[in-house]
Amino acid sequence: MSFIPKITFGLFVYAMVFNAMSQEHTNPITPEHKKWLQEKFSVQHQQIMPKVAVADMFYGCNLSRNTEPTHIPLKMLIEKVDKNSLAQKLSACLGEQTLQSEQALNFGLIGCYSDHFSTLSEQDRKEKLELVHGAITRLSKEERQKSFTKCVTEQAIKYLK
C-alpha cells in the first residue's frame, strides 16, 4: 500500500465502502447536497449521532454475543428504539466493558459498516465485512476511532428526518 502515502488502511476501506454504495444507487448524494444537508440539519445531526453510535455498538455486540433473543435491524434500533432503552441494551451486552473500550469500538465499526453494506448483495456484504474485520485487527485504536466517527457521521445523515 505504499502507493497511498499517509492514508491509513481504515480510510482506504471507508473509501471503498462508499464507492461501492454509490454504484448501487441510481441517485447518490453529491458532495454539494451533503454539505447543504449538514448545514441545514446540523443541530439534528449532532443530536442523532450519539444514538446512531450506540445503536451501532449494540448491533455489533449483539451479533457477536447474542444477548437479545432476536436481532433487531439496525434501522429499527435507530428509528424506533428510544435512546435510554438502547443504552440499557448496550450496557447489558457489554457487561463489564465500557463505551470507551476497544471492544465497544470494534462492535461499533461492525454495526456501522453493516448498515452501510445493507444494500449490497449477500456475497458482496460478506466480503466487505471481512475487510472491515481485517482492518480492525490491523488499525490502532486511534485510527479505528477516526474511522468510526467518520462512518457514524455519514450514517447519521441517512437517518435525519
PDB file of C-alpha atoms in Angstrom:
ATOM      1  CA  MET A   1       0.000   0.000   0.000  1.00  0.00           C
ATOM      2  CA  SER A   2       2.982   2.281  -0.433  1.00  0.00           C
ATOM      3  CA  PHE A   3       1.256   3.944  -3.395  1.00  0.00           C
ATOM      4  CA  ILE A   4      -1.185   5.521  -0.946  1.00  0.00           C
ATOM      5  CA  PRO A   5       1.115   7.614   1.222  1.00  0.00           C
ATOM      6  CA  LYS A   6      -0.198   8.820   4.546  1.00  0.00           C
ATOM      7  CA  ILE A   7      -3.661   7.299   4.063  1.00  0.00           C
ATOM      8  CA  THR A   8      -4.488   4.649   6.607  1.00  0.00           C
ATOM      9  CA  PHE A   9      -5.942   1.334   5.644  1.00  0.00           C
ATOM     10  CA  GLY A  10      -9.106   2.302   7.520  1.00  0.00           C
ATOM     11  CA  LEU A  11      -9.704   5.322   5.335  1.00  0.00           C
ATOM     12  CA  PHE A  12      -8.959   3.188   2.297  1.00  0.00           C
ATOM     13  CA  VAL A  13     -11.632   0.689   3.352  1.00  0.00           C
ATOM     14  CA  TYR A  14     -14.006   3.575   4.070  1.00  0.00           C
ATOM     15  CA  ALA A  15     -13.486   4.952   0.558  1.00  0.00           C
ATOM     16  CA  MET A  16     -14.078   1.516  -0.941  1.00  0.00           C
ATOM     17  CA  VAL A  17     -17.309   1.202   1.005  1.00  0.00           C
ATOM     18  CA  PHE A  18     -18.786   4.444  -0.177  1.00  0.00           C
ATOM     19  CA  ASN A  19     -17.616   3.858  -3.734  1.00  0.00           C
ATOM     20  CA  ALA A  20     -19.455   0.536  -3.704  1.00  0.00           C
ATOM     21  CA  MET A  21     -22.504   2.153  -2.164  1.00  0.00           C
ATOM     22  CA  SER A  22     -22.632   4.941  -4.741  1.00  0.00           C
ATOM     23  CA  GLN A  23     -22.536   2.378  -7.545  1.00  0.00           C
ATOM     24  CA  GLU A  24     -25.556   0.631  -6.037  1.00  0.00           C
ATOM     25  CA  HIS A  25     -27.738   3.752  -6.015  1.00  0.00           C
ATOM     26  CA  THR A  26     -29.032   5.497  -9.103  1.00  0.00           C
ATOM     27  CA  ASN A  27     -29.200   8.872  -7.332  1.00  0.00           C
ATOM     28  CA  PRO A  28     -26.208   9.218  -4.993  1.00  0.00           C
ATOM     29  CA  ILE A  29     -25.821  12.227  -2.713  1.00  0.00           C
ATOM     30  CA  THR A  30     -23.447  14.734  -4.269  1.00  0.00           C
ATOM     31  CA  PRO A  31     -20.859  16.497  -2.086  1.00  0.00           C
ATOM     32  CA  GLU A  32     -22.763  19.761  -2.537  1.00  0.00           C
ATOM     33  CA  HIS A  33     -26.042  18.168  -1.460  1.00  0.00           C
ATOM     34  CA  LYS A  34     -24.356  16.515   1.504  1.00  0.00           C
ATOM     35  CA  LYS A  35     -22.902  19.857   2.600  1.00  0.00           C
ATOM     36  CA  TRP A  36     -26.302  21.517   2.261  1.00  0.00           C
ATOM     37  CA  LEU A  37     -27.887  18.745   4.349  1.00  0.00           C
ATOM     38  CA  GLN A  38     -25.216  19.101   7.036  1.00  0.00           C
ATOM     39  CA  GLU A  39     -25.699  22.868   7.218  1.00  0.00           C
ATOM     40  CA  LYS A  40     -29.485  22.697   7.198  1.00  0.00           C
ATOM     41  CA  PHE A  41     -29.727  19.873   9.704  1.00  0.00           C
ATOM     42  CA  SER A  42     -26.520  20.344  11.721  1.00  0.00           C
ATOM     43  CA  VAL A  43     -28.286  20.564  15.114  1.00  0.00           C
ATOM     44  CA  GLN A  44     -30.384  17.473  14.393  1.00  0.00           C
ATOM     45  CA  HIS A  45     -27.293  15.755  13.019  1.00  0.00           C
ATOM     46  CA  GLN A  46     -25.339  16.402  16.210  1.00  0.00           C
ATOM     47  CA  GLN A  47     -28.256  15.130  18.289  1.00  0.00           C
ATOM     48  CA  ILE A  48     -28.717  11.884  16.368  1.00  0.00           C
ATOM     49  CA  MET A  49     -25.027  10.962  16.136  1.00  0.00           C
ATOM     50  CA  PRO A  50     -24.715   9.633  19.722  1.00  0.00           C
ATOM     51  CA  LYS A  51     -27.816   7.482  19.273  1.00  0.00           C
ATOM     52  CA  VAL A  52     -26.514   6.125  15.984  1.00  0.00           C
ATOM     53  CA  ALA A  53     -23.148   5.327  17.601  1.00  0.00           C
ATOM     54  CA  VAL A  54     -24.806   3.489  20.500  1.00  0.00           C
ATOM     55  CA  ALA A  55     -27.091   1.612  18.100  1.00  0.00           C
ATOM     56  CA  ASP A  56     -24.074   0.556  16.036  1.00  0.00           C
ATOM     57  CA  MET A  57     -22.231  -0.649  19.138  1.00  0.00           C
ATOM     58  CA  PHE A  58     -25.233  -2.593  20.381  1.00  0.00           C
ATOM     59  CA  TYR A  59     -25.919  -4.104  16.974  1.00  0.00           C
ATOM     60  CA  GLY A  60     -22.309  -5.291  16.618  1.00  0.00           C
ATOM     61  CA  CYS A  61     -22.237  -6.521  20.214  1.00  0.00           C
ATOM     62  CA  ASN A  62     -25.494  -8.425  19.831  1.00  0.00           C
ATOM     63  CA  LEU A  63     -24.274 -10.032  16.601  1.00  0.00           C
ATOM     64  CA  SER A  64     -21.253 -11.308  18.485  1.00  0.00           C
ATOM     65  CA  ARG A  65     -22.721 -12.144  21.890  1.00  0.00           C
ATOM     66  CA  ASN A  66     -26.431 -12.794  21.183  1.00  0.00           C
ATOM     67  CA  THR A  67     -27.645 -11.039  24.330  1.00  0.00           C
ATOM     68  CA  GLU A  68     -31.043 -10.392  22.740  1.00  0.00           C
ATOM     69  CA  PRO A  69     -33.082 -13.373  21.552  1.00  0.00           C
ATOM     70  CA  THR A  70     -33.854 -11.669  18.239  1.00  0.00           C
ATOM     71  CA  HIS A  71     -31.655  -9.468  16.115  1.00  0.00           C
ATOM     72  CA  ILE A  72     -33.411  -6.148  15.654  1.00  0.00           C
ATOM     73  CA  PRO A  73     -32.446  -4.499  12.354  1.00  0.00           C
ATOM     74  CA  LEU A  74     -30.139  -1.522  12.834  1.00  0.00           C
ATOM     75  CA  LYS A  75     -32.547   0.811  11.062  1.00  0.00           C
ATOM     76  CA  MET A  76     -35.249  -0.094  13.586  1.00  0.00           C
ATOM     77  CA  LEU A  77     -32.849   0.392  16.508  1.00  0.00           C
ATOM     78  CA  ILE A  78     -32.079   3.905  15.311  1.00  0.00           C
ATOM     79  CA  GLU A  79     -35.577   4.924  14.264  1.00  0.00           C
ATOM     80  CA  LYS A  80     -37.830   3.152  16.764  1.00  0.00           C
ATOM     81  CA  VAL A  81     -35.971   2.314  19.997  1.00  0.00           C
ATOM     82  CA  ASP A  82     -35.659   5.190  22.449  1.00  0.00           C
ATOM     83  CA  LYS A  83     -32.141   6.192  23.423  1.00  0.00           C
ATOM     84  CA  ASN A  84     -32.467   5.104  27.075  1.00  0.00           C
ATOM     85  CA  SER A  85     -33.586   1.585  26.131  1.00  0.00           C
ATOM     86  CA  LEU A  86     -30.814   1.424  23.583  1.00  0.00           C
ATOM     87  CA  ALA A  87     -28.227   2.469  26.177  1.00  0.00           C
ATOM     88  CA  GLN A  88     -29.515  -0.207  28.576  1.00  0.00           C
ATOM     89  CA  LYS A  89     -29.341  -2.866  25.870  1.00  0.00           C
ATOM     90  CA  LEU A  90     -25.770  -1.866  25.059  1.00  0.00           C
ATOM     91  CA  SER A  91     -24.752  -1.836  28.708  1.00  0.00           C
ATOM     92  CA  ALA A  92     -26.190  -5.316  29.220  1.00  0.00           C
ATOM     93  CA  CYS A  93     -24.403  -6.607  26.125  1.00  0.00           C
ATOM     94  CA  LEU A  94     -21.051  -5.040  27.018  1.00  0.00           C
ATOM     95  CA  GLY A  95     -21.169  -6.334  30.585  1.00  0.00           C
ATOM     96  CA  GLU A  96     -18.014  -5.187  32.366  1.00  0.00           C
ATOM     97  CA  GLN A  97     -16.697  -3.278  29.370  1.00  0.00           C
ATOM     98  CA  THR A  98     -17.266   0.450  28.943  1.00  0.00           C
ATOM     99  CA  LEU A  99     -18.300   2.509  25.933  1.00  0.00           C
ATOM    100  CA  GLN A 100     -14.681   3.613  25.645  1.00  0.00           C
ATOM    101  CA  SER A 101     -13.323   0.061  25.465  1.00  0.00           C
ATOM    102  CA  GLU A 102     -11.678  -1.220  22.332  1.00  0.00           C
ATOM    103  CA  GLN A 103     -14.263  -3.987  22.112  1.00  0.00           C
ATOM    104  CA  ALA A 104     -17.146  -1.462  22.129  1.00  0.00           C
ATOM    105  CA  LEU A 105     -15.372   0.497  19.388  1.00  0.00           C
ATOM    106  CA  ASN A 106     -14.932  -2.671  17.336  1.00  0.00           C
ATOM    107  CA  PHE A 107     -18.600  -3.537  17.770  1.00  0.00           C
ATOM    108  CA  GLY A 108     -19.476  -0.011  16.630  1.00  0.00           C
ATOM    109  CA  LEU A 109     -17.414  -0.380  13.480  1.00  0.00           C
ATOM    110  CA  ILE A 110     -19.095  -3.675  12.660  1.00  0.00           C
ATOM    111  CA  GLY A 111     -22.531  -2.159  13.236  1.00  0.00           C
ATOM    112  CA  CYS A 112     -21.878   0.992  11.242  1.00  0.00           C
ATOM    113  CA  TYR A 113     -20.370  -0.774   8.264  1.00  0.00           C
ATOM    114  CA  SER A 114     -23.104  -3.430   8.377  1.00  0.00           C
ATOM    115  CA  ASP A 115     -25.591  -0.607   7.881  1.00  0.00           C
ATOM    116  CA  HIS A 116     -23.577   0.889   5.022  1.00  0.00           C
ATOM    117  CA  PHE A 117     -23.343  -2.513   3.324  1.00  0.00           C
ATOM    118  CA  SER A 118     -27.020  -3.368   3.805  1.00  0.00           C
ATOM    119  CA  THR A 119     -27.903  -2.534   0.198  1.00  0.00           C
ATOM    120  CA  LEU A 120     -25.225  -4.829  -1.256  1.00  0.00           C
ATOM    121  CA  SER A 121     -25.754  -8.412  -2.292  1.00  0.00           C
ATOM    122  CA  GLU A 122     -25.207 -11.025   0.410  1.00  0.00           C
ATOM    123  CA  GLN A 123     -21.886 -12.083  -1.127  1.00  0.00           C
ATOM    124  CA  ASP A 124     -20.596  -8.511  -1.522  1.00  0.00           C
ATOM    125  CA  ARG A 125     -21.698  -7.638   2.006  1.00  0.00           C
ATOM    126  CA  LYS A 126     -19.852 -10.639   3.460  1.00  0.00           C
ATOM    127  CA  GLU A 127     -16.699  -9.788   1.516  1.00  0.00           C
ATOM    128  CA  LYS A 128     -16.744  -6.158   2.635  1.00  0.00           C
ATOM    129  CA  LEU A 129     -17.374  -7.108   6.276  1.00  0.00           C
ATOM    130  CA  GLU A 130     -14.382  -9.460   6.109  1.00  0.00           C
ATOM    131  CA  LEU A 131     -12.299  -6.455   5.020  1.00  0.00           C
ATOM    132  CA  VAL A 132     -13.630  -4.481   7.987  1.00  0.00           C
ATOM    133  CA  HIS A 133     -12.792  -7.328  10.384  1.00  0.00           C
ATOM    134  CA  GLY A 134      -9.290  -7.447   8.922  1.00  0.00           C
ATOM    135  CA  ALA A 135      -8.869  -3.691   9.251  1.00  0.00           C
ATOM    136  CA  ILE A 136      -9.992  -3.828  12.881  1.00  0.00           C
ATOM    137  CA  THR A 137      -7.162  -6.215  13.708  1.00  0.00           C
ATOM    138  CA  ARG A 138      -4.541  -4.072  11.957  1.00  0.00           C
ATOM    139  CA  LEU A 139      -5.518  -0.498  12.845  1.00  0.00           C
ATOM    140  CA  SER A 140      -4.599   1.348  16.005  1.00  0.00           C
ATOM    141  CA  LYS A 141      -7.361   2.385  18.379  1.00  0.00           C
ATOM    142  CA  GLU A 142      -6.926   5.996  17.223  1.00  0.00           C
ATOM    143  CA  GLU A 143      -7.330   5.014  13.562  1.00  0.00           C
ATOM    144  CA  ARG A 144     -10.376   2.882  14.355  1.00  0.00           C
ATOM    145  CA  GLN A 145     -11.886   5.765  16.341  1.00  0.00           C
ATOM    146  CA  LYS A 146     -11.412   8.123  13.392  1.00  0.00           C
ATOM    147  CA  SER A 147     -12.975   5.602  11.045  1.00  0.00           C
ATOM    148  CA  PHE A 148     -15.919   5.046  13.395  1.00  0.00           C
ATOM    149  CA  THR A 149     -16.508   8.782  13.798  1.00  0.00           C
ATOM    150  CA  LYS A 150     -16.477   9.313  10.045  1.00  0.00           C
ATOM    151  CA  CYS A 151     -18.717   6.301   9.463  1.00  0.00           C
ATOM    152  CA  VAL A 152     -21.266   7.443  12.086  1.00  0.00           C
ATOM    153  CA  THR A 153     -21.207  10.990  10.717  1.00  0.00           C
ATOM    154  CA  GLU A 154     -22.131   9.721   7.247  1.00  0.00           C
ATOM    155  CA  GLN A 155     -24.625   7.233   8.634  1.00  0.00           C
ATOM    156  CA  ALA A 156     -26.417   9.870  10.721  1.00  0.00           C
ATOM    157  CA  ILE A 157     -27.124  11.880   7.589  1.00  0.00           C
ATOM    158  CA  LYS A 158     -29.111   8.919   6.301  1.00  0.00           C
ATOM    159  CA  TYR A 159     -31.360   8.955   9.375  1.00  0.00           C
ATOM    160  CA  LEU A 160     -32.111  12.668   9.506  1.00  0.00           C
ATOM    161  CA  LYS A 161     -35.800  13.329   9.226  1.00  0.00           C
TER     162      LYS A 161
END
